Amino acid sequence: QKEVEQNSGPLSVPEGAIASLNCTYSDRGSQSFFWYRQYSGKSPELIMSIYSNGDKEDGRFTAQLNKASQYVSLLIRDSQPSDSATYLCAVPGAAGNKLTFGGGTRVLVKP
Amino acid sequence: DAGVTQSPTHLIKTRGQQVTLRCSPISGHKSVSWYQQVLGQGPQFIFQYYEKEERGRGNFPDRFSARQFPNYSSELNVNALLLGDSALYLCASSFVVDTEAFFGQGTRLTVV
């Protein structure tokens, strides 16, 4: 079992709809979770951090964390073509000295 | 404020050569980490440095080495390059070791 797993996609979403991305992780001791957005040929950009169970909203993005079920999700509301990118879930190691990334979910927002 | 800066942005090397990649963290950040990303995969952890000391090493061969300088900038060295070392090399900066990490634009290394 991989440490951090994501569906590779592509997740095709009509413009204006909600895109829902999921990530599962294996380390029950993980305390913080990050979502990065990566456009093709570019580097990852941090878009959300979440540390506590429940929801965290930032603009059109909502991160949801359920530590008991070991999953973290990202919702993108009112999806725009500019949201078309690969979204990476990242979880720090126990010593906090590395991030373990999932393989990323590719999102395509169609006008 | 300047973000994380990496140099060079692109590099082409021949098998067997050596390469040095450079990274300057965000001002005030003391931790630098290096990642390798091959096409279609998430970044893979190579090294983390904090206050000039190595705090973590990923599953990479000894051909990979790094260091951090007193000004917190960092270098990643790769010796005896292989074709499989072709990848995007990413530097990430964070205030301390387990806080949010911000990436530079990356160095695209091509080994021919």
XYZ file of N, CA and C in Angstrom:
669
model
N 0.847 -1.198 0.000
C 0.000 0.000 0.000
C 0.883 1.250 0.000
N 0.604 2.164 -0.949
C 1.348 3.400 -0.984
C 1.013 4.244 0.225
N 1.962 5.096 0.626
C 1.754 5.924 1.817
C 0.683 6.977 1.603
N 0.647 7.548 0.398
C -0.355 8.559 0.058
C -0.912 8.194 -1.316
N -2.221 8.044 -1.409
C -2.825 7.610 -2.659
C -3.864 8.600 -3.155
N -3.832 8.802 -4.455
C -4.822 9.645 -5.116
C -5.220 8.969 -6.421
N -6.446 9.220 -6.860
C -6.847 8.797 -8.193
C -6.133 9.680 -9.213
N -5.574 9.054 -10.236
C -4.776 9.827 -11.184
C -5.620 10.678 -12.126
N -6.920 10.279 -12.287
C -7.772 11.038 -13.192
C -7.521 10.625 -14.640
N -7.877 11.481 -15.615
C -8.318 12.852 -15.381
C -9.754 12.933 -14.872
N -9.971 13.950 -14.026
C -11.292 14.266 -13.542
C -11.822 15.406 -14.406
N -12.812 15.097 -15.210
C -13.362 16.085 -16.128
C -14.577 16.744 -15.499
N -14.579 18.058 -15.419
C -15.610 18.810 -14.719
C -16.104 19.946 -15.606
N -17.409 20.130 -15.742
C -17.911 21.288 -16.507
C -17.617 22.582 -15.754
N -17.387 23.632 -16.499
C -17.179 24.941 -15.894
C -18.360 25.305 -15.001
N -18.046 25.795 -13.803
C -19.065 26.176 -12.843
C -19.466 25.073 -11.884
N -19.059 23.846 -12.145
C -19.406 22.716 -11.277
C -18.388 22.590 -10.145
N -18.652 21.617 -9.257
C -17.749 21.340 -8.140
C -16.844 20.167 -8.507
N -15.556 20.356 -8.334
C -14.597 19.257 -8.500
C -14.269 18.707 -7.124
N -14.326 17.385 -6.985
C -14.072 16.733 -5.701
C -12.890 15.781 -5.843
N -11.844 16.035 -5.072
C -10.622 15.244 -5.136
C -10.396 14.567 -3.789
N -9.952 13.335 -3.821
C -9.739 12.577 -2.596
C -8.299 12.109 -2.465
N -7.887 11.921 -1.225
C -6.537 11.469 -0.920
C -6.608 10.613 0.341
N -6.003 9.444 0.304
C -5.924 8.612 1.507
C -4.460 8.460 1.896
N -4.234 8.274 3.194
C -2.860 8.163 3.682
C -2.774 7.026 4.686
N -1.574 6.491 4.854
C -1.433 5.281 5.671
C -0.972 5.549 7.103
N -0.290 6.659 7.339
C 0.274 6.925 8.673
C -0.777 7.564 9.583
N -1.279 6.798 10.533
C -2.318 7.315 11.447
C -1.828 8.467 12.306
N -0.505 8.601 12.441
C 0.037 9.661 13.270
C 0.175 10.992 12.563
N -0.162 11.042 11.290
C -0.024 12.293 10.535
C -0.913 13.377 11.124
N -0.345 14.571 11.216
C -1.048 15.670 11.874
C -1.364 16.832 10.946
N -0.654 16.925 9.833
C -0.885 18.036 8.914
C -0.922 17.513 7.484
N -1.666 18.258 6.669
C -1.935 17.792 5.313
C -1.970 19.001 4.388
N -1.428 18.797 3.202
C -1.294 19.920 2.277
C -1.803 19.538 0.892
N -2.395 20.515 0.234
C -2.777 20.383 -1.174
C -1.961 21.375 -1.996
N -1.363 20.840 -3.054
C -0.612 21.659 -3.984
C -1.273 21.578 -5.362
N -1.194 22.654 -6.096
C -1.660 22.702 -7.484
C -0.428 22.819 -8.373
N -0.382 22.032 -9.436
C 0.758 22.055 -10.338
C 0.274 22.136 -11.778
N 0.558 23.247 -12.410
C 0.269 23.388 -13.831
C 1.346 22.661 -14.624
N 0.991 22.241 -15.812
C 1.905 21.484 -16.656
C 3.205 22.248 -16.876
N 4.315 21.615 -16.567
C 5.624 22.223 -16.773
C 6.051 23.204 -15.694
N 5.212 23.363 -14.673
C 5.530 24.304 -13.590
C 5.772 23.538 -12.296
N 6.142 24.277 -11.245
C 6.380 23.663 -9.946
C 5.107 23.681 -9.107
N 5.035 22.852 -8.069
C 3.841 22.817 -7.215
C 3.662 24.125 -6.444
N 2.399 24.534 -6.299
C 2.025 25.751 -5.577
C 1.109 25.357 -4.426
N 1.463 25.743 -3.216
C 0.646 25.409 -2.052
C -0.668 26.181 -2.100
N -1.797 25.445 -2.031
C -3.090 26.120 -2.060
C -3.893 25.928 -0.778
N -3.638 24.851 -0.036
C -4.396 24.621 1.197
C -3.564 23.823 2.188
N -3.712 24.171 3.464
C -3.144 23.396 4.554
C -4.282 23.084 5.513
N -4.292 21.899 6.084
C -5.320 21.560 7.066
C -4.711 20.702 8.139
N -5.089 20.981 9.399
C -4.454 20.322 10.531
C -5.458 19.636 11.454
N -6.736 20.070 11.374
C -7.745 19.546 12.298
C -8.864 18.873 11.520
N -9.518 17.928 12.160
C -10.681 17.287 11.545
C -11.742 18.322 11.194
N -12.421 18.090 10.069
C -13.473 18.996 9.663
C -13.123 19.688 8.361
N -13.753 20.820 8.146
C -13.603 21.561 6.903
C -12.803 22.842 7.117
N -12.064 23.213 6.086
C -11.383 24.512 6.068
C -11.617 25.118 4.689
N -12.132 26.340 4.684
C -12.487 26.996 3.429
C -11.545 28.156 3.152
N -11.167 28.299 1.886
C -10.346 29.435 1.462
C -10.767 29.777 0.042
N -11.603 30.803 -0.071
C -12.099 31.173 -1.388
C -12.950 30.069 -1.971
N -12.622 29.641 -3.175
C -13.400 28.571 -3.822
C -12.923 27.172 -3.418
N -11.910 27.101 -2.589
C -11.367 25.817 -2.160
C -11.842 25.461 -0.746
N -12.191 24.191 -0.571
C -12.503 23.656 0.756
C -11.743 22.358 0.935
N -10.969 22.276 2.006
C -10.294 21.033 2.364
C -11.085 20.370 3.483
N -11.197 19.055 3.416
C -11.921 18.294 4.425
C -10.996 17.201 4.942
N -10.927 17.063 6.258
C -10.033 16.084 6.874
C -10.815 15.164 7.791
N -10.578 13.872 7.641
C -11.157 12.864 8.516
C -10.028 11.930 8.941
N -9.474 12.185 10.113
C -8.318 11.412 10.570
C -8.699 9.971 10.901
N -9.905 9.755 11.384
C -10.332 8.399 11.737
C -10.364 7.505 10.494
N -10.782 8.063 9.384
C -10.855 7.310 8.134
C -9.607 7.505 7.273
N -8.708 8.339 7.729
C -7.434 8.573 7.064
C -7.616 9.055 5.628
N -8.482 10.059 5.487
C -8.580 10.655 4.163
C -8.709 12.165 4.298
N -8.242 12.818 3.259
C -8.361 14.265 3.143
C -8.848 14.560 1.724
N -9.762 15.488 1.602
C -10.317 15.798 0.292
C -10.208 17.288 0.008
N -10.343 17.618 -1.258
C -10.313 19.008 -1.708
C -11.499 19.221 -2.631
N -12.297 20.227 -2.319
C -13.398 20.608 -3.190
C -13.061 21.930 -3.856
N -13.303 22.011 -5.144
C -13.138 23.251 -5.883
C -14.520 23.656 -6.380
N -15.047 24.731 -5.820
C -16.376 25.196 -6.213
C -16.276 26.140 -7.391
N -17.364 26.209 -8.167
C -17.417 27.102 -9.327
C -16.144 26.943 -10.169
N -15.868 25.718 -10.568
C -14.629 25.408 -11.287
C -14.477 26.254 -12.537
N -13.265 26.726 -12.755
C -12.923 27.558 -13.904
C -11.898 26.830 -14.777
N -11.842 27.157 -16.058
C -10.817 26.525 -16.909
C -9.412 26.712 -16.361
N -9.173 27.820 -15.653
C -7.854 28.061 -15.061
C -7.539 27.105 -13.908
N -8.542 26.354 -13.449
C -8.316 25.346 -12.415
C -7.780 24.042 -12.995
N -7.726 23.939 -14.300
C -7.205 22.738 -14.954
C -5.725 22.589 -14.621
N -5.408 21.545 -13.899
C -4.051 21.334 -13.384
C -4.017 19.965 -12.714
N -2.851 19.602 -12.222
C -2.720 18.405 -11.388
C -2.673 18.841 -9.929
N -3.466 18.171 -9.106
C -3.545 18.516 -7.686
C -2.869 17.413 -6.871
N -1.883 17.831 -6.089
C -1.063 16.894 -5.318
C -1.415 16.985 -3.837
N -1.622 15.832 -3.230
C -1.829 15.733 -1.792
C -0.476 15.407 -1.164
N -0.130 16.074 -0.070
C 1.165 15.840 0.576
C 0.997 15.714 2.074
N 1.727 14.767 2.647
C 1.652 14.498 4.078
C 3.071 14.466 4.648
N 3.360 15.219 5.704
C 4.704 15.186 6.287
C 4.972 13.851 6.970
N 6.258 13.471 7.012
C 6.652 12.283 7.734
C 6.605 12.517 9.235
N 6.796 11.456 9.999
C 6.679 11.534 11.452
C 7.680 12.523 12.041
N 8.856 12.592 11.448
C 9.878 13.513 11.948
C 9.720 14.903 11.359
N 8.729 15.080 10.512
C 8.512 16.384 9.899
C 9.580 16.771 8.913
N 10.385 15.783 8.522
C 11.535 16.147 7.700
C 11.338 15.870 6.227
N 10.176 15.447 5.823
C 9.938 15.241 4.408
C 8.443 15.288 4.158
N 8.095 15.605 2.923
C 6.718 15.489 2.478
C 6.609 14.260 1.588
N 5.599 13.445 1.843
C 5.292 12.332 0.951
C 4.097 12.736 0.112
N 4.260 12.670 -1.190
C 3.226 13.103 -2.118
C 2.481 11.917 -2.707
N 1.204 12.148 -2.961
C 0.483 11.227 -3.816
C 0.889 11.472 -5.260
N 0.382 10.627 -6.137
C 0.739 10.755 -7.549
C 0.067 11.915 -8.261
N -0.935 12.500 -7.582
C -1.618 13.640 -8.184
C -2.864 13.243 -8.938
N -3.846 14.131 -8.911
C -5.077 13.973 -9.696
C -5.129 15.082 -10.735
N -5.243 14.685 -11.976
C -5.336 15.670 -13.055
C -6.780 16.101 -13.218
N -7.014 17.395 -13.181
C -8.355 17.964 -13.308
C -8.456 18.738 -14.622
N -9.504 18.471 -15.369
C -9.780 19.198 -16.601
C -11.130 19.876 -16.471
N -11.148 21.195 -16.557
C -12.389 21.948 -16.486
C -12.753 22.379 -17.897
N -13.894 21.905 -18.359
C -14.301 22.174 -19.735
C -15.283 23.335 -19.792
N -15.009 24.327 -20.660
C -15.918 25.480 -20.788
C -17.282 25.055 -21.303
N 8.219 40.334 -1.776
C 9.272 39.439 -1.267
C 9.596 38.391 -2.304
N 10.888 38.087 -2.440
C 11.286 37.059 -3.379
C 10.880 35.703 -2.827
N 10.438 34.847 -3.727
C 10.127 33.486 -3.325
C 11.378 32.648 -3.365
N 11.199 31.352 -3.479
C 12.317 30.434 -3.584
C 12.893 30.537 -4.991
N 14.186 30.729 -5.089
C 14.810 30.837 -6.406
C 15.768 29.678 -6.624
N 15.699 29.111 -7.824
C 16.556 28.006 -8.188
C 17.305 28.351 -9.470
N 18.512 27.819 -9.556
C 19.281 28.005 -10.778
C 20.108 26.765 -11.059
N 20.351 26.461 -12.337
C 19.703 27.082 -13.493
C 18.274 26.558 -13.648
N 17.532 27.081 -14.603
C 16.169 26.607 -14.841
C 16.159 25.375 -15.728
N 17.095 25.316 -16.636
C 17.217 24.158 -17.523
C 18.687 23.783 -17.652
N 18.922 22.490 -17.842
C 20.291 21.999 -17.910
C 20.314 20.722 -18.740
N 21.278 20.618 -19.631
C 21.469 19.377 -20.382
C 22.869 18.875 -20.088
N 22.961 17.625 -19.639
C 24.239 17.021 -19.294
C 24.373 15.680 -20.003
N 25.604 15.215 -20.083
C 25.893 13.917 -20.686
C 26.054 12.875 -19.585
N 25.694 11.655 -19.905
C 25.877 10.560 -18.942
C 27.306 10.555 -18.391
N 27.403 10.355 -17.076
C 28.701 10.297 -16.428
C 29.181 11.634 -15.885
N 28.572 12.715 -16.351
C 28.976 14.029 -15.852
C 28.416 14.274 -14.456
N 28.830 15.395 -13.895
C 28.379 15.826 -12.584
C 27.599 17.140 -12.740
N 26.640 17.367 -11.852
C 25.838 18.579 -11.932
C 25.631 19.156 -10.530
N 25.571 20.481 -10.461
C 25.273 21.178 -9.205
C 24.087 22.093 -9.425
N 23.072 21.919 -8.606
C 21.873 22.741 -8.656
C 21.837 23.621 -7.414
N 21.338 24.835 -7.568
C 21.360 25.802 -6.476
C 19.981 26.294 -6.100
N 19.841 26.661 -4.832
C 18.548 27.084 -4.304
C 18.751 28.161 -3.255
N 17.973 29.226 -3.348
C 17.940 30.250 -2.308
C 16.543 30.255 -1.704
N 16.430 30.049 -0.384
C 15.101 29.974 0.228
C 14.475 31.349 0.401
N 13.222 31.345 0.792
C 12.523 32.574 1.144
C 13.247 33.200 2.335
N 13.376 34.522 2.318
C 14.058 35.215 3.402
C 13.423 34.857 4.746
N 14.263 34.454 5.696
C 13.761 34.074 7.013
C 13.515 32.591 7.180
N 13.456 31.872 6.071
C 13.277 30.422 6.137
C 14.623 29.745 6.365
N 14.608 28.746 7.268
C 15.850 28.101 7.648
C 15.974 26.675 7.131
N 14.900 26.154 6.571
C 14.907 24.771 6.110
C 14.763 24.718 4.599
N 15.583 23.864 4.001
C 15.527 23.641 2.550
C 15.439 22.144 2.306
N 14.540 21.768 1.425
C 14.399 20.366 1.036
C 14.510 20.261 -0.475
N 14.979 19.106 -0.915
C 15.109 18.827 -2.346
C 14.217 17.643 -2.712
N 13.595 17.764 -3.890
C 12.722 16.715 -4.403
C 13.028 16.477 -5.873
N 12.807 15.243 -6.296
C 12.917 14.879 -7.711
C 11.526 14.520 -8.218
N 11.156 15.074 -9.344
C 9.853 14.741 -9.917
C 10.030 14.302 -11.370
N 9.674 13.054 -11.634
C 9.665 12.561 -12.999
C 8.254 12.706 -13.546
N 8.144 12.736 -14.845
C 6.875 13.019 -15.506
C 5.792 12.041 -15.077
N 4.663 12.591 -14.678
C 3.524 11.757 -14.321
C 3.506 11.257 -12.893
N 4.487 11.647 -12.100
C 4.553 11.216 -10.702
C 4.611 12.415 -9.765
N 4.321 12.162 -8.497
C 4.498 13.200 -7.497
C 5.972 13.358 -7.151
N 6.340 14.476 -6.567
C 7.743 14.681 -6.164
C 8.192 13.631 -5.151
N 9.450 13.225 -5.275
C 10.064 12.263 -4.354
C 11.129 12.977 -3.531
N 11.082 12.780 -2.239
C 11.992 13.441 -1.299
C 13.416 12.946 -1.478
N 14.368 13.914 -1.541
C 15.781 13.549 -1.635
C 16.504 13.901 -0.342
N 16.454 15.170 0.074
C 17.159 15.639 1.278
C 16.352 16.749 1.944
N 16.576 16.872 3.252
C 16.174 18.068 3.960
C 17.337 18.573 4.798
N 17.548 19.884 4.789
C 18.545 20.535 5.623
C 17.880 21.604 6.475
N 18.339 21.690 7.707
C 17.860 22.703 8.635
C 19.028 23.185 9.450
N 19.222 24.506 9.468
C 20.354 25.085 10.193
C 21.663 24.386 9.811
N 21.813 24.156 8.533
C 23.046 23.634 7.924
C 23.294 22.156 8.243
N 22.351 21.500 8.879
C 22.523 20.080 9.179
C 21.492 19.252 8.402
N 21.921 18.082 7.964
C 21.008 17.179 7.267
C 20.001 16.613 8.251
N 18.719 16.773 7.936
C 17.669 16.290 8.824
C 16.927 15.081 8.248
N 17.174 14.813 6.996
C 16.516 13.661 6.388
C 17.088 13.375 5.020
N 17.041 12.097 4.675
C 17.551 11.655 3.383
C 16.579 10.633 2.823
N 16.214 10.801 1.571
C 15.313 9.858 0.930
C 16.072 8.682 0.350
N 15.351 7.832 -0.351
C 15.914 6.610 -0.901
C 16.580 6.895 -2.245
N 17.684 7.596 -2.195
C 18.461 7.918 -3.387
C 19.892 7.436 -3.179
N 20.593 7.097 -4.276
C 21.970 6.576 -4.141
C 22.930 7.653 -3.649
N 24.115 7.192 -3.257
C 25.131 8.096 -2.725
C 25.660 9.075 -3.774
N 25.291 8.875 -5.023
C 25.677 9.842 -6.060
C 25.037 11.215 -5.808
N 23.992 11.206 -5.016
C 23.288 12.440 -4.666
C 23.829 12.949 -3.335
N 24.172 14.225 -3.297
C 24.628 14.838 -2.056
C 24.145 16.286 -2.041
N 24.148 16.851 -0.871
C 23.684 18.239 -0.747
C 24.361 18.894 0.434
N 24.211 20.207 0.494
C 24.702 20.939 1.654
C 23.929 22.249 1.754
N 23.968 22.813 2.951
C 23.337 24.102 3.199
C 24.387 25.047 3.747
N 24.339 26.264 3.281
C 25.340 27.259 3.647
C 24.841 28.140 4.796
N 25.760 28.930 5.415
C 25.345 29.793 6.536
C 24.220 30.748 6.181
N 24.078 31.138 4.932
C 22.971 32.031 4.549
C 21.709 31.237 4.206
N 21.705 29.954 4.483
C 20.580 29.023 4.302
C 20.348 28.614 2.855
N 21.117 29.125 1.918
C 21.015 28.613 0.558
C 21.552 27.186 0.520
N 21.268 26.503 -0.570
C 21.626 25.087 -0.621
C 22.053 24.695 -2.026
N 22.847 23.664 -2.087
C 23.252 23.048 -3.354
C 22.930 21.566 -3.320
N 22.494 21.060 -4.463
C 22.316 19.619 -4.658
C 23.313 19.193 -5.727
N 24.103 18.191 -5.428
C 25.079 17.661 -6.369
C 24.691 16.242 -6.766
N 24.837 15.969 -8.037
C 24.610 14.613 -8.520
C 25.816 14.226 -9.364
N 26.464 13.141 -8.968
C 27.637 12.649 -9.684
C 27.263 11.503 -10.608
N 28.156 11.243 -11.576
C 27.999 10.080 -12.456
C 26.576 9.965 -12.991
N 26.135 11.010 -13.662
C 24.747 11.090 -14.107
C 24.337 9.907 -14.973
N 23.113 9.460 -14.725
C 22.485 8.404 -15.511
C 21.305 8.992 -16.280
N 20.896 8.296 -17.347
C 19.741 8.768 -18.101
C 18.519 8.903 -17.197
N 18.419 8.009 -16.222
C 17.270 8.015 -15.322
C 17.244 9.175 -14.345
N 18.309 9.959 -14.313
C 18.323 11.143 -13.452
C 17.614 12.316 -14.108
N 17.221 12.163 -15.347
C 16.480 13.219 -16.037
C 15.154 13.439 -15.317
N 14.929 14.667 -14.877
C 13.743 14.955 -14.070
C 13.684 16.442 -13.781
N 12.595 16.846 -13.128
C 12.479 18.193 -12.581
C 12.950 18.144 -11.133
N 13.941 18.931 -10.798
C 14.459 18.962 -9.436
C 13.910 20.206 -8.741
N 13.257 19.965 -7.637
C 12.536 21.011 -6.919
C 13.176 21.278 -5.578
N 13.278 22.537 -5.264
C 13.734 22.961 -3.943
C 12.536 23.540 -3.209
N 12.374 23.171 -1.952
C 11.288 23.693 -1.132
C 11.860 24.365 0.102
N 11.267 25.485 0.450
C 11.726 26.282 1.588
C 10.629 26.304 2.642
N 11.042 26.157 3.905
C 10.072 26.302 4.987
C 10.742 26.998 6.164
N 9.912 27.601 7.029
C 10.467 28.371 8.142
C 11.270 27.462 9.079
N 10.628 26.383 9.504
C 11.315 25.330 10.238
C 10.923 24.009 9.576
N 11.297 22.891 10.189
C 11.247 21.639 9.445
C 9.844 21.121 9.176
N 8.873 21.412 10.001
C 7.569 20.764 9.801
C 6.460 21.770 9.554
N 6.818 22.879 8.942
C 5.813 23.860 8.557
C 5.603 23.833 7.050
N 4.717 24.681 6.571
C 4.364 24.700 5.154
C 5.611 24.889 4.298
N 5.656 24.162 3.203
C 6.798 24.220 2.299
C 6.398 24.889 0.998
N 7.252 25.757 0.515
C 7.007 26.511 -0.712
C 8.101 26.167 -1.723
N 7.681 25.877 -2.939
C 8.610 25.403 -3.952
C 9.134 26.513 -4.852
N 10.373 26.343 -5.290
C 10.921 27.158 -6.342
C 10.403 26.695 -7.689
N 10.863 27.343 -8.742
C 10.360 27.040 -10.088
C 10.938 25.748 -10.644
N 11.958 25.223 -9.984
C 12.529 23.949 -10.402
C 13.651 24.087 -11.409
N 14.461 23.038 -11.479
C 15.498 22.912 -12.503
C 15.184 21.672 -13.321
N 14.991 21.879 -14.609
C 14.729 20.738 -15.506
C 16.065 20.200 -15.988
N 16.413 18.989 -15.529
C 17.673 18.349 -15.907
C 17.400 17.279 -16.950
N 18.107 17.361 -18.041
C 18.043 16.341 -19.095
C 19.418 15.723 -19.232
N 19.484 14.402 -19.104
C 20.737 13.670 -19.265
C 20.666 12.915 -20.584
N 21.663 13.148 -21.430
C 21.657 12.524 -22.767
C 22.854 11.605 -22.929
